[in-house]
């Protein structure tokens, strides 16, 4: 072995590494709705990239000609529990990791004991138009104690150092078809290759180093974290480096939080390894495989709600168990098992939008392809294909059965205090994360949301009782891993509709799958409990007010928006916001239908039906012709506000449609026009879905262009800004609904399968296979020159299949397991 290499390793073990990273900017301590997040963290790779490899990316590969310079350029990997962002550095590589249960905080009862006592007075003040007095009283009597939740946190980072200060023919990529991240380059005539993935079967990340010359691999690595950790050699195994810690330990807090651990195990082919002083150094290896796993002592929401028996979880023991189970598997076995597991989900849907410039565009890095959209004033179909499947990739990677659901950043967050705590925001964002689950054939990945919802019920029941004196269960505008269901952040958090909206999702899962047992055992109890709260919470509007005698919500918000009272006072606190009524109508109608399907609860059904007759109808402003956002036609403070909450009835509900409610549909169109074609990333995604529901494919595409050209980061993450994953998921669902919709009922109350309802001329040729329609129908579609060529509908049960195309409807008899062929001449 060369003396130079030995000296290099000795210096590294003494801690003379030159890896650097600038300090991250501190987040301003302000209410969640007001924070301005400066999150960029610059990363320095000492290597000079002298040339890039000739790219010829596969149609579903993200490719780049340089390492990531900031976290928002790194490439995500995940298996639902473990997540990683890979930078693709050469001399200095960084792999930032997350574990889905690593949350600061602890179980508590945040419900304000004054709530139930003062609620009637707050309601009276709002009915009297004394909004400011109501706000002041609500702030001291309804808000959670404490008002804020603790954040989801980064697990830590692996920092690698290699003696390669120049690189030629550099390339890094993310293969969406196999969920593999790859980095390659040439140094001193030797080609180096690095491949990474996170396996669900193995419950581990695998990093594999090779070179086309023997004994060419020299590197060292260590664990790093901003706080609360130690990095040591494993006393039981010299090939393992341990990360251990407990949230809060650095602050010497009386109440320390979640314990965590991670192991990085090295498997060598050739070479030598030294493990000392919190660093592993490797020299002269032919191949290096590093297996990484992590765990916490988080007991799960079910145990937190019902802590009858103590739970003692040892995170390090959990990690060792995983590593031990993988000892006999070599790299190719781990890789093959990972690919097979991943592709069982990914391969269900294939979208093909031909692009005449495909060969030329395949040679462009993905970040250049994003920039090209502005020059072209459209999104190349090559990029639409990637963007759609990237959204499905993210859901497969961040939401697996048995694990936590995708949060505001999915699974990926590098800070100790990420934007909005990377929480579960329930006034749009958490729900939007799961919009693509059913339509893009990823039904099983919806289950983590249902598990969270079910686990929140006992917490929500306490909040419903203590704050509102109501039965059932409630969640406000956010929640976390500890079952926080009280109002949070500020008075804008007094929005007790989160549970009612969350209850829509198990109902939709039933509609898409037809799983009656799921409806009976899981969906219906969630829905009924949410509805019981609503039925108890609503109050009768007093005489002298609009819609006197009708039932409404009080207090109420139209999420994060405000209005101007006749007195000139600006307020957001009110009663009877339109979104509330639309959510309630959706929930109660679904409950009525569920009771009929299950032949149960006739008294409860009657209560729901009676309440439905006393709900305020969706109103159209006489002045503007738009859907009214509040019970009164108040003037808006921000016409272009990012939330379009009062169009919940258009999407994700089906109360407004051009087929059944054309007048409301026209008012919804005017509302969208007034909101404008710009906004935050997730806001644009929501509006794309709404334009789809209005069958305006050109307008939907215009907003898709705005989203990708202006609100998409180099790694295709959605940019609020900052990064929020809901925009990715919402846009993926929107692309699917340009091609297939099934939310509208026909005259026989069957879901209508709408083919190509919002197709833009920019996508006038293509095919898609494997999309799902309500009624558990799998749909394949081909089109040319903007017109249907043929479609195949595969029903899961026999019965009528109702299809719509170009404004005309037909009905065919479907047989279970036999494809129904649809051609355009059938609609003549």
PDB file of N, CA, C and O in Angstrom, residues 20-57:
ATOM      1  N   UNK A  20     -16.511  20.919   4.333  1.00  0.00           N
ATOM      2  CA  UNK A  20     -17.077  22.154   4.871  1.00  0.00           C
ATOM      3  C   UNK A  20     -18.535  22.281   4.462  1.00  0.00           C
ATOM      4  O   UNK A  20     -18.943  21.808   3.435  1.00  0.00           O
ATOM      5  N   UNK A  21     -19.264  22.993   5.283  1.00  0.00           N
ATOM      6  CA  UNK A  21     -20.624  23.408   4.929  1.00  0.00           C
ATOM      7  C   UNK A  21     -20.909  24.703   5.643  1.00  0.00           C
ATOM      8  O   UNK A  21     -20.546  24.876   6.793  1.00  0.00           O
ATOM      9  N   UNK A  22     -21.522  25.658   4.950  1.00  0.00           N
ATOM     10  CA  UNK A  22     -21.887  26.900   5.604  1.00  0.00           C
ATOM     11  C   UNK A  22     -22.998  26.665   6.601  1.00  0.00           C
ATOM     12  O   UNK A  22     -23.794  25.747   6.473  1.00  0.00           O
ATOM     13  N   UNK A  23     -23.043  27.517   7.608  1.00  0.00           N
ATOM     14  CA  UNK A  23     -24.114  27.423   8.596  1.00  0.00           C
ATOM     15  C   UNK A  23     -25.447  27.771   7.952  1.00  0.00           C
ATOM     16  O   UNK A  23     -25.529  28.647   7.101  1.00  0.00           O
ATOM     17  N   UNK A  24     -26.470  27.069   8.373  1.00  0.00           N
ATOM     18  CA  UNK A  24     -27.803  27.375   7.861  1.00  0.00           C
ATOM     19  C   UNK A  24     -28.327  28.638   8.520  1.00  0.00           C
ATOM     20  O   UNK A  24     -27.975  28.971   9.637  1.00  0.00           O
ATOM     21  N   UNK A  25     -29.180  29.353   7.809  1.00  0.00           N
ATOM     22  CA  UNK A  25     -29.782  30.558   8.349  1.00  0.00           C
ATOM     23  C   UNK A  25     -30.861  30.205   9.347  1.00  0.00           C
ATOM     24  O   UNK A  25     -31.687  29.333   9.097  1.00  0.00           O
ATOM     25  N   UNK A  26     -30.892  30.866  10.470  1.00  0.00           N
ATOM     26  CA  UNK A  26     -31.898  30.575  11.495  1.00  0.00           C
ATOM     27  C   UNK A  26     -33.273  30.990  10.998  1.00  0.00           C
ATOM     28  O   UNK A  26     -33.460  32.037  10.391  1.00  0.00           O
ATOM     29  N   UNK A  27     -34.260  30.154  11.315  1.00  0.00           N
ATOM     30  CA  UNK A  27     -35.634  30.456  10.939  1.00  0.00           C
ATOM     31  C   UNK A  27     -36.210  31.471  11.904  1.00  0.00           C
ATOM     32  O   UNK A  27     -36.040  31.379  13.107  1.00  0.00           O
ATOM     33  N   UNK A  28     -36.880  32.456  11.387  1.00  0.00           N
ATOM     34  CA  UNK A  28     -37.513  33.472  12.218  1.00  0.00           C
ATOM     35  C   UNK A  28     -38.588  32.834  13.080  1.00  0.00           C
ATOM     36  O   UNK A  28     -39.394  32.044  12.603  1.00  0.00           O
ATOM     37  N   UNK A  29     -38.604  33.169  14.358  1.00  0.00           N
ATOM     38  CA  UNK A  29     -39.615  32.628  15.272  1.00  0.00           C
ATOM     39  C   UNK A  29     -40.878  33.462  15.152  1.00  0.00           C
ATOM     40  O   UNK A  29     -40.989  34.543  15.706  1.00  0.00           O
ATOM     41  N   UNK A  30     -41.825  32.964  14.382  1.00  0.00           N
ATOM     42  CA  UNK A  30     -43.073  33.674  14.135  1.00  0.00           C
ATOM     43  C   UNK A  30     -44.168  32.643  13.946  1.00  0.00           C
ATOM     44  O   UNK A  30     -43.900  31.463  13.771  1.00  0.00           O
ATOM     45  N   UNK A  31     -45.433  33.076  13.990  1.00  0.00           N
ATOM     46  CA  UNK A  31     -46.513  32.121  13.715  1.00  0.00           C
ATOM     47  C   UNK A  31     -46.305  31.438  12.380  1.00  0.00           C
ATOM     48  O   UNK A  31     -45.763  32.021  11.434  1.00  0.00           O
ATOM     49  N   UNK A  32     -46.757  30.197  12.299  1.00  0.00           N
ATOM     50  CA  UNK A  32     -46.498  29.393  11.105  1.00  0.00           C
ATOM     51  C   UNK A  32     -46.954  30.080   9.836  1.00  0.00           C
ATOM     52  O   UNK A  32     -46.310  29.991   8.802  1.00  0.00           O
ATOM     53  N   UNK A  33     -48.082  30.783   9.896  1.00  0.00           N
ATOM     54  CA  UNK A  33     -48.628  31.398   8.683  1.00  0.00           C
ATOM     55  C   UNK A  33     -47.846  32.634   8.263  1.00  0.00           C
ATOM     56  O   UNK A  33     -48.048  33.160   7.181  1.00  0.00           O
ATOM     57  N   UNK A  34     -46.930  33.123   9.143  1.00  0.00           N
ATOM     58  CA  UNK A  34     -46.235  34.367   8.841  1.00  0.00           C
ATOM     59  C   UNK A  34     -44.736  34.163   8.618  1.00  0.00           C
ATOM     60  O   UNK A  34     -44.018  35.113   8.337  1.00  0.00           O
ATOM     61  N   UNK A  35     -44.236  32.936   8.787  1.00  0.00           N
ATOM     62  CA  UNK A  35     -42.794  32.744   8.713  1.00  0.00           C
ATOM     63  C   UNK A  35     -42.270  32.956   7.306  1.00  0.00           C
ATOM     64  O   UNK A  35     -42.892  32.603   6.316  1.00  0.00           O
ATOM     65  N   UNK A  36     -41.090  33.542   7.235  1.00  0.00           N
ATOM     66  CA  UNK A  36     -40.349  33.622   5.985  1.00  0.00           C
ATOM     67  C   UNK A  36     -39.134  32.711   6.158  1.00  0.00           C
ATOM     68  O   UNK A  36     -38.235  33.000   6.924  1.00  0.00           O
ATOM     69  N   UNK A  37     -39.111  31.608   5.448  1.00  0.00           N
ATOM     70  CA  UNK A  37     -38.081  30.607   5.687  1.00  0.00           C
ATOM     71  C   UNK A  37     -36.913  30.796   4.734  1.00  0.00           C
ATOM     72  O   UNK A  37     -37.063  30.767   3.531  1.00  0.00           O
ATOM     73  N   UNK A  38     -35.745  30.971   5.313  1.00  0.00           N
ATOM     74  CA  UNK A  38     -34.517  31.005   4.531  1.00  0.00           C
ATOM     75  C   UNK A  38     -33.802  29.689   4.808  1.00  0.00           C
ATOM     76  O   UNK A  38     -33.160  29.527   5.841  1.00  0.00           O
ATOM     77  N   UNK A  39     -33.906  28.756   3.899  1.00  0.00           N
ATOM     78  CA  UNK A  39     -33.485  27.409   4.243  1.00  0.00           C
ATOM     79  C   UNK A  39     -32.276  26.917   3.464  1.00  0.00           C
ATOM     80  O   UNK A  39     -31.804  25.826   3.711  1.00  0.00           O
ATOM     81  N   UNK A  40     -31.779  27.686   2.520  1.00  0.00           N
ATOM     82  CA  UNK A  40     -30.700  27.179   1.704  1.00  0.00           C
ATOM     83  C   UNK A  40     -29.439  26.960   2.533  1.00  0.00           C
ATOM     84  O   UNK A  40     -29.016  27.836   3.277  1.00  0.00           O
ATOM     85  N   UNK A  41     -28.837  25.803   2.399  1.00  0.00           N
ATOM     86  CA  UNK A  41     -27.574  25.487   3.038  1.00  0.00           C
ATOM     87  C   UNK A  41     -26.588  25.126   1.941  1.00  0.00           C
ATOM     88  O   UNK A  41     -26.764  24.154   1.231  1.00  0.00           O
ATOM     89  N   UNK A  42     -25.548  25.928   1.783  1.00  0.00           N
ATOM     90  CA  UNK A  42     -24.607  25.711   0.698  1.00  0.00           C
ATOM     91  C   UNK A  42     -23.599  24.633   1.078  1.00  0.00           C
ATOM     92  O   UNK A  42     -23.141  24.562   2.219  1.00  0.00           O
ATOM     93  N   UNK A  43     -23.245  23.840   0.112  1.00  0.00           N
ATOM     94  CA  UNK A  43     -22.394  22.672   0.340  1.00  0.00           C
ATOM     95  C   UNK A  43     -21.173  22.770  -0.573  1.00  0.00           C
ATOM     96  O   UNK A  43     -21.292  23.041  -1.757  1.00  0.00           O
ATOM     97  N   UNK A  44     -19.999  22.557  -0.008  1.00  0.00           N
ATOM     98  CA  UNK A  44     -18.763  22.701  -0.764  1.00  0.00           C
ATOM     99  C   UNK A  44     -18.131  21.344  -1.019  1.00  0.00           C
ATOM    100  O   UNK A  44     -17.789  20.636  -0.081  1.00  0.00           O
ATOM    101  N   UNK A  45     -18.010  20.976  -2.277  1.00  0.00           N
ATOM    102  CA  UNK A  45     -17.234  19.806  -2.670  1.00  0.00           C
ATOM    103  C   UNK A  45     -15.918  20.334  -3.224  1.00  0.00           C
ATOM    104  O   UNK A  45     -15.908  21.118  -4.186  1.00  0.00           O
ATOM    105  N   UNK A  46     -14.798  19.905  -2.640  1.00  0.00           N
ATOM    106  CA  UNK A  46     -13.499  20.451  -3.055  1.00  0.00           C
ATOM    107  C   UNK A  46     -13.115  20.067  -4.482  1.00  0.00           C
ATOM    108  O   UNK A  46     -12.252  20.683  -5.087  1.00  0.00           O
ATOM    109  N   UNK A  47     -13.746  19.031  -4.995  1.00  0.00           N
ATOM    110  CA  UNK A  47     -13.372  18.535  -6.314  1.00  0.00           C
ATOM    111  C   UNK A  47     -13.681  19.540  -7.416  1.00  0.00           C
ATOM    112  O   UNK A  47     -14.760  20.149  -7.429  1.00  0.00           O
ATOM    113  N   UNK A  48     -12.771  19.694  -8.334  1.00  0.00           N
ATOM    114  CA  UNK A  48     -13.019  20.478  -9.539  1.00  0.00           C
ATOM    115  C   UNK A  48     -13.576  19.541 -10.609  1.00  0.00           C
ATOM    116  O   UNK A  48     -12.919  18.591 -11.022  1.00  0.00           O
ATOM    117  N   UNK A  49     -14.802  19.802 -11.016  1.00  0.00           N
ATOM    118  CA  UNK A  49     -15.423  19.005 -12.072  1.00  0.00           C
ATOM    119  C   UNK A  49     -14.937  19.571 -13.402  1.00  0.00           C
ATOM    120  O   UNK A  49     -15.320  20.669 -13.809  1.00  0.00           O
ATOM    121  N   UNK A  50     -14.081  18.814 -14.071  1.00  0.00           N
ATOM    122  CA  UNK A  50     -13.454  19.328 -15.294  1.00  0.00           C
ATOM    123  C   UNK A  50     -14.268  19.034 -16.550  1.00  0.00           C
ATOM    124  O   UNK A  50     -14.131  19.730 -17.557  1.00  0.00           O
ATOM    125  N   UNK A  51     -15.101  18.011 -16.484  1.00  0.00           N
ATOM    126  CA  UNK A  51     -15.963  17.714 -17.632  1.00  0.00           C
ATOM    127  C   UNK A  51     -17.123  16.847 -17.157  1.00  0.00           C
ATOM    128  O   UNK A  51     -17.031  16.151 -16.146  1.00  0.00           O
ATOM    129  N   UNK A  52     -18.206  16.933 -17.898  1.00  0.00           N
ATOM    130  CA  UNK A  52     -19.377  16.109 -17.603  1.00  0.00           C
ATOM    131  C   UNK A  52     -19.431  14.952 -18.581  1.00  0.00           C
ATOM    132  O   UNK A  52     -18.955  15.048 -19.720  1.00  0.00           O
ATOM    133  N   UNK A  53     -20.001  13.865 -18.147  1.00  0.00           N
ATOM    134  CA  UNK A  53     -20.196  12.729 -19.037  1.00  0.00           C
ATOM    135  C   UNK A  53     -21.221  13.085 -20.100  1.00  0.00           C
ATOM    136  O   UNK A  53     -22.073  13.963 -19.898  1.00  0.00           O
ATOM    137  N   UNK A  54     -21.151  12.416 -21.219  1.00  0.00           N
ATOM    138  CA  UNK A  54     -22.165  12.595 -22.252  1.00  0.00           C
ATOM    139  C   UNK A  54     -23.460  11.958 -21.760  1.00  0.00           C
ATOM    140  O   UNK A  54     -23.524  10.739 -21.589  1.00  0.00           O
ATOM    141  N   UNK A  55     -24.452  12.803 -21.505  1.00  0.00           N
ATOM    142  CA  UNK A  55     -25.701  12.299 -20.961  1.00  0.00           C
ATOM    143  C   UNK A  55     -26.578  11.733 -22.067  1.00  0.00           C
ATOM    144  O   UNK A  55     -26.648  12.269 -23.163  1.00  0.00           O
ATOM    145  N   UNK A  56     -27.228  10.659 -21.757  1.00  0.00           N
ATOM    146  CA  UNK A  56     -28.286  10.131 -22.610  1.00  0.00           C
ATOM    147  C   UNK A  56     -29.278   9.470 -21.663  1.00  0.00           C
ATOM    148  O   UNK A  56     -29.366   8.259 -21.542  1.00  0.00           O
ATOM    149  N   UNK A  57     -29.986  10.335 -20.938  1.00  0.00           N
ATOM    150  CA  UNK A  57     -30.825   9.871 -19.845  1.00  0.00           C
ATOM    151  C   UNK A  57     -32.003   9.071 -20.364  1.00  0.00           C
ATOM    152  O   UNK A  57     -32.587   9.379 -21.405  1.00  0.00           O
TER     153      UNK A  57
END
